Coordinates of C-alpha atoms in Angstrom, one line a residue:
M1 CA 81.7 44.3 95.1
R2 CA 80.2 44.8 98.6
Q3 CA 78.5 48.0 99.6
L4 CA 81.0 51.0 100.4
I5 CA 80.5 52.2 104.1
P6 CA 81.6 56.0 104.4
I7 CA 84.6 56.4 106.0
S8 CA 83.0 59.6 107.7
L9 CA 80.5 57.7 109.6
S10 CA 82.3 57.1 112.9
I11 CA 82.8 61.0 113.0
A12 CA 79.9 62.1 111.4
L13 CA 77.1 60.6 113.7
L14 CA 78.4 61.9 117.1
P15 CA 76.6 60.1 119.8
S16 CA 75.9 61.4 123.3
P17 CA 77.6 60.7 126.4
P18 CA 76.6 57.5 128.1
L19 CA 74.0 57.5 130.9
S20 CA 76.0 55.5 133.5
G21 CA 74.6 55.4 136.7
Q22 CA 71.6 57.2 135.9
G23 CA 68.0 55.2 137.4
D24 CA 65.2 53.9 135.3
P25 CA 61.8 56.0 134.8
Q26 CA 58.6 54.1 135.8
A27 CA 60.3 52.7 138.7
P28 CA 58.2 50.7 140.5
P29 CA 57.1 51.4 144.2
A30 CA 58.9 50.6 147.2
G31 CA 59.0 46.9 147.9
D32 CA 58.8 45.9 144.4
A33 CA 62.4 47.1 143.3
L34 CA 64.5 45.5 140.7
P35 CA 66.5 42.7 141.7
A36 CA 69.8 43.5 143.1
A37 CA 71.3 41.1 139.9
Y38 CA 70.0 43.7 137.7
Y39 CA 71.6 46.6 139.1
E40 CA 75.1 44.8 139.0
A41 CA 74.6 43.4 135.7
V42 CA 73.7 47.1 134.2
E43 CA 76.5 48.8 136.0
E44 CA 79.3 46.2 134.6
A45 CA 77.8 46.5 130.9
E46 CA 78.0 50.6 131.4
T47 CA 81.5 50.3 132.6
L48 CA 82.2 48.0 129.7
M49 CA 80.9 50.7 127.3
L50 CA 83.1 53.4 129.0
E51 CA 85.9 51.1 128.3
Q52 CA 84.7 50.8 124.4
R53 CA 83.9 47.0 124.7
P54 CA 80.7 47.0 123.2
K55 CA 80.5 43.6 122.1
E56 CA 80.9 42.4 125.7
A57 CA 78.6 45.0 127.0
I58 CA 75.7 43.5 124.8
R59 CA 76.0 40.4 126.4
V60 CA 76.1 41.8 130.1
F61 CA 73.2 44.2 129.1
R62 CA 71.1 41.2 127.7
R63 CA 71.4 39.3 131.1
A64 CA 70.4 42.5 132.7
D65 CA 67.3 42.8 130.8
R66 CA 66.6 39.4 131.5
Q67 CA 66.9 39.6 135.2
A68 CA 64.7 42.9 135.3
G69 CA 61.8 41.1 133.6
R70 CA 60.6 44.0 132.0
P71 CA 61.8 46.6 129.8
T72 CA 64.1 49.2 131.5
L73 CA 65.4 52.7 129.9
R74 CA 69.0 51.7 131.1
C75 CA 69.0 48.4 129.0
A76 CA 67.5 49.8 126.1
L77 CA 69.5 52.9 126.0
G78 CA 72.9 51.0 126.8
L79 CA 72.0 48.1 124.1
A80 CA 70.6 50.9 121.2
E81 CA 74.2 52.5 122.1
A82 CA 76.2 49.3 121.6
Y83 CA 74.2 47.7 118.7
N84 CA 75.0 50.7 116.8
K85 CA 78.6 50.9 117.7
V86 CA 79.1 47.3 116.4
G87 CA 77.1 48.1 113.2
A88 CA 73.9 46.0 114.4
F89 CA 71.6 48.7 113.4
K90 CA 68.6 46.8 112.9
D91 CA 68.7 45.7 116.7
G92 CA 69.9 49.3 117.7
L93 CA 66.6 50.8 115.9
T94 CA 64.5 48.6 117.9
Q95 CA 66.4 49.4 121.2
A96 CA 66.6 52.9 120.4
R97 CA 62.7 52.9 119.7
Q98 CA 61.8 51.6 123.2
A99 CA 64.3 54.1 125.1
V100 CA 62.5 57.0 123.4
E101 CA 59.2 55.6 124.9
L102 CA 61.1 55.1 128.3
A103 CA 62.7 58.2 128.6
A104 CA 61.9 60.9 130.8
D105 CA 64.3 63.6 131.7
V106 CA 65.8 65.6 129.0
G107 CA 69.4 64.1 129.0
E108 CA 67.7 61.0 128.5
R109 CA 65.3 62.1 125.8
V110 CA 68.3 63.8 123.7
H111 CA 70.5 60.2 124.3
A112 CA 67.6 58.2 122.8
Y113 CA 66.5 60.3 119.9
N114 CA 70.3 60.6 118.8
Q115 CA 70.8 56.9 118.9
L116 CA 67.5 56.5 117.1
G117 CA 69.0 58.8 114.4
I118 CA 72.2 56.7 114.0
A119 CA 70.2 53.8 113.7
L120 CA 67.9 55.3 111.2
F121 CA 70.7 56.7 109.3
A122 CA 72.8 53.5 108.9
Q123 CA 70.2 51.1 108.9
G124 CA 68.5 52.6 106.0
N125 CA 71.2 52.4 103.5
G126 CA 70.4 55.7 101.9
S127 CA 66.6 55.1 101.8
R128 CA 65.2 58.7 101.7
P129 CA 62.2 57.7 103.9
Q130 CA 64.6 56.5 106.8
L131 CA 67.0 59.5 106.1
E132 CA 64.1 61.9 106.8
E133 CA 63.0 60.1 109.9
A134 CA 66.6 60.4 111.1
V135 CA 66.7 64.0 110.5
G136 CA 63.5 64.1 112.7
A137 CA 65.1 62.1 115.4
F138 CA 68.4 64.4 114.9
R139 CA 66.4 67.9 115.0
R140 CA 64.0 66.6 118.0
A141 CA 67.3 65.8 120.3
L142 CA 68.6 69.3 119.2
E143 CA 65.3 71.0 120.3
I144 CA 64.9 69.1 123.3
S145 CA 68.3 70.1 124.6
G146 CA 67.3 73.7 124.1
G147 CA 70.2 74.0 121.4
K148 CA 73.1 72.5 123.5
A149 CA 73.4 68.9 122.1
N150 CA 75.9 70.2 119.3
G151 CA 76.5 66.5 118.2
A152 CA 73.2 66.1 117.2
R153 CA 73.5 69.7 115.2
F154 CA 76.5 67.8 113.7
S155 CA 74.4 64.7 112.7
L156 CA 71.5 66.6 111.6
G157 CA 73.5 68.7 109.0
Y158 CA 75.4 65.5 107.6
V159 CA 71.8 63.8 107.1
L160 CA 70.7 67.2 105.5
L161 CA 73.5 67.1 103.1
K162 CA 73.0 63.2 102.5
L163 CA 69.5 64.3 101.2
G164 CA 70.8 67.1 99.1
R165 CA 69.5 70.2 101.3
D166 CA 73.1 71.9 101.0
D167 CA 71.9 75.3 102.6
E168 CA 70.3 73.5 105.9
G169 CA 73.1 71.2 105.9
V170 CA 75.9 73.8 105.6
A171 CA 74.5 76.3 108.0
L172 CA 73.7 73.6 110.6
L173 CA 77.7 72.7 110.4
E174 CA 78.7 76.7 110.8
E175 CA 76.9 76.6 113.7
Y176 CA 78.4 73.4 115.2
L177 CA 81.8 74.9 114.8
A178 CA 80.6 78.2 116.2
A179 CA 79.2 76.3 119.1
G180 CA 82.8 74.9 119.6
G181 CA 83.1 72.2 117.7
R182 CA 87.0 70.7 117.8
G183 CA 88.8 67.7 116.4
A184 CA 88.4 65.4 113.8
P185 CA 84.7 66.2 113.6
A186 CA 85.6 69.7 113.3
E187 CA 88.0 69.2 110.3
Q188 CA 85.2 67.0 108.9
A189 CA 82.8 69.9 109.5
R190 CA 84.8 72.1 107.6
S191 CA 85.4 69.5 104.8
L192 CA 81.7 68.9 104.3
I193 CA 81.1 72.9 104.2
D194 CA 83.7 73.3 101.7
N195 CA 82.3 70.4 99.6
P196 CA 78.7 68.9 100.3
L197 CA 79.1 66.6 97.7
R198 CA 81.4 64.5 100.4
A199 CA 78.4 63.3 102.3
R200 CA 76.7 61.7 99.0
V201 CA 79.5 60.6 97.5
D202 CA 82.3 58.3 98.9
L203 CA 85.3 60.7 98.0
I204 CA 88.5 60.5 99.5
P205 CA 89.3 63.3 102.4
D206 CA 91.4 66.1 101.3
F207 CA 95.0 65.5 102.5
E208 CA 98.5 67.0 102.3
A209 CA 101.8 64.7 103.0
V210 CA 105.2 64.3 102.2
T211 CA 106.9 61.5 100.8
L212 CA 109.9 59.4 101.9
T213 CA 111.7 60.8 98.7
G214 CA 111.1 64.5 100.1
E215 CA 108.0 65.2 97.5
F216 CA 104.9 67.3 99.0
L217 CA 101.9 65.8 97.8
T218 CA 98.1 66.9 98.0
S219 CA 94.9 65.0 97.4
E220 CA 94.4 67.5 94.6
E221 CA 97.3 66.3 92.7
L222 CA 95.9 62.9 92.0
R223 CA 92.7 64.1 90.7
G224 CA 92.6 62.8 86.7
K225 CA 94.5 59.8 88.0
V226 CA 93.2 56.1 89.2
V227 CA 95.2 55.8 92.6
L228 CA 95.4 52.6 94.9
L229 CA 95.9 54.0 98.5
D230 CA 97.8 50.9 100.2
F231 CA 97.6 51.5 104.1
W232 CA 100.0 49.2 105.8
G233 CA 103.0 48.8 108.4
T234 CA 106.3 46.5 108.5
W235 CA 104.7 45.0 111.4
C236 CA 101.8 43.5 109.7
A237 CA 102.5 39.9 108.3
P238 CA 99.8 40.1 105.5
C239 CA 101.2 43.7 104.5
V240 CA 104.4 42.6 103.8
A241 CA 103.2 39.3 101.7
A242 CA 101.4 41.5 99.7
V243 CA 104.8 44.0 98.7
P244 CA 105.8 41.8 95.9
H245 CA 102.3 42.0 94.3
L246 CA 102.0 45.8 94.6
R247 CA 105.5 46.3 93.4
R248 CA 104.2 44.2 90.1
L249 CA 101.2 46.3 89.9
A250 CA 103.1 49.6 90.5
R251 CA 105.3 48.8 87.6
R252 CA 103.1 46.9 85.1
A253 CA 100.7 50.4 85.1
A254 CA 103.6 52.5 85.2
K255 CA 102.3 53.6 81.5
H256 CA 98.9 54.4 82.8
P257 CA 97.4 57.3 84.8
F258 CA 97.8 55.1 87.7
V259 CA 99.5 55.4 90.7
V260 CA 100.1 53.3 93.8
L261 CA 100.4 55.5 97.4
S262 CA 101.6 53.4 100.3
I263 CA 100.9 55.2 103.7
S264 CA 102.7 53.4 106.7
N265 CA 101.5 53.2 110.2
D266 CA 104.8 52.6 111.4
S267 CA 106.5 54.0 114.6
D268 CA 109.9 53.9 113.5
E269 CA 110.8 56.1 110.5
K270 CA 114.1 54.6 110.2
A271 CA 113.1 51.3 110.1
L272 CA 110.4 51.8 107.8
R273 CA 113.0 53.7 105.0
S274 CA 115.3 50.5 105.6
F275 CA 112.2 48.1 104.7
V276 CA 111.3 50.2 101.7
A277 CA 115.1 50.1 100.5
Q278 CA 115.5 46.5 100.9
H279 CA 112.0 45.7 99.1
D280 CA 112.7 47.8 96.2
M281 CA 109.3 49.8 97.0
D282 CA 109.9 52.5 94.4
W283 CA 106.3 53.8 94.4
P284 CA 105.4 56.8 96.5
Q285 CA 105.7 56.1 100.1
I286 CA 104.5 58.2 103.1
W287 CA 104.9 57.8 106.9
D288 CA 102.2 59.4 108.7
R289 CA 100.4 57.7 111.6
R290 CA 98.0 60.9 111.5
L291 CA 96.8 60.6 108.0
V292 CA 96.0 56.9 108.6
H293 CA 94.1 56.8 111.7
D294 CA 92.6 60.6 111.9
T295 CA 92.2 61.6 107.9
F296 CA 91.1 57.9 106.5
D297 CA 90.3 56.4 110.0
V298 CA 91.8 53.2 108.9
Q299 CA 92.0 50.6 112.0
S300 CA 92.8 47.5 110.0
F301 CA 95.6 46.7 107.9
P302 CA 96.3 46.1 105.1
T303 CA 93.6 48.7 103.7
Y304 CA 93.1 49.3 100.2
L305 CA 91.3 52.0 98.8
L306 CA 91.1 52.3 94.8
V307 CA 90.1 55.9 93.9
D308 CA 88.5 56.9 90.6
P309 CA 90.1 60.1 88.9
E310 CA 87.2 62.4 90.1
G311 CA 88.5 61.2 93.8
K312 CA 85.6 58.8 94.4
I313 CA 86.5 55.5 96.5
I314 CA 84.8 52.9 94.0
F315 CA 86.4 49.9 95.9
R316 CA 87.5 48.7 99.6
E317 CA 89.3 45.7 101.1
T318 CA 91.2 44.8 103.9
G319 CA 93.7 41.9 104.3
W320 CA 95.6 39.8 102.0
S321 CA 94.7 36.7 100.0
S322 CA 95.2 35.6 96.5
R323 CA 91.7 36.3 96.0
I324 CA 92.2 39.8 97.3
A325 CA 95.6 40.0 95.0
G326 CA 92.9 38.9 91.6
E327 CA 90.1 41.5 92.8
L328 CA 92.8 44.5 93.2
D329 CA 94.1 43.6 89.3
A330 CA 90.4 43.3 88.0
Q331 CA 89.4 46.3 89.8
V332 CA 92.6 48.5 88.7
A333 CA 91.9 46.9 85.0
R334 CA 88.2 47.9 85.2
A335 CA 89.0 51.8 86.6
L336 CA 91.6 52.3 83.9
R337 CA 89.3 51.2 81.2
R338 CA 86.3 53.7 82.3
A339 CA 88.9 56.6 82.8
R340 CA 90.4 55.8 79.3
K341 CA 86.6 55.8 78.1
A342 CA 85.8 59.3 79.9
R343 CA 88.8 60.8 78.2
A344 CA 87.8 59.5 74.5
Q345 CA 84.2 61.3 75.1

């Protein structure tokens, strides 16, 4: 099984706003300015970043870098952020270190150290030395900003929890909320304060929902069972193709402490109810787009999460194929064996 990436990563590590339009430090003297093509390219790349198109931005930043003929802050910082956004953390780390060397004013330095912290956290795969270095980077960003970089405060608190330094981490997350943290990151902060273990173990987030049959369901009620979460939509062809297999899986495991829970991303409740009835989807069904996008941060469909009786995510997969069907069967069987063994002890 591939290594699980924490669902919370996308909101746990909050990047600073892009520095679009800022000049470069160490500017050459008059008459030795960078070529106009460099400025055109770097501005195009920064616009792509604002439009949430990091892969395209990387290509244009690289072109700008070649045209400059020397390291520039705007390219280093832009590439660091773009690489981090697409998950190329090794390259992000290289560019962030260069940005730290080039950054001059407060905003530039805060942004550079924040990107450095993100790359160190993600590229280190839980390595304690790199987590400690990430702590240093986020702490430096917070110090340089005079305590104003609230995103860095959140990130620092999160990494401290990851290291098991719960008192420090919780205190910082409480400061983050007191300083005006809001939205999904604020919800994440409250969840981490309530249970710091979430930073170290891939637990499903706390949630409450109502099924299509009118039952109120909470994550707490699922404890003690093996749970397969199915994020899907009637508009998604692979999701529809998976329905017969999920039906067999749900019915085959009916005598076990196991439940399939399908969570739909559909926009039309009436169409969803009709589809569920026509296809005999008689296991729990939830229609809640907020639960899909905000709570679980699911962006691809179908996505499957297998959860053990303690609430830990033990398997994650996206897409549908005969291979995935076989893997789901094997993972569910293995999880049920472990659950039976744990109860017998």
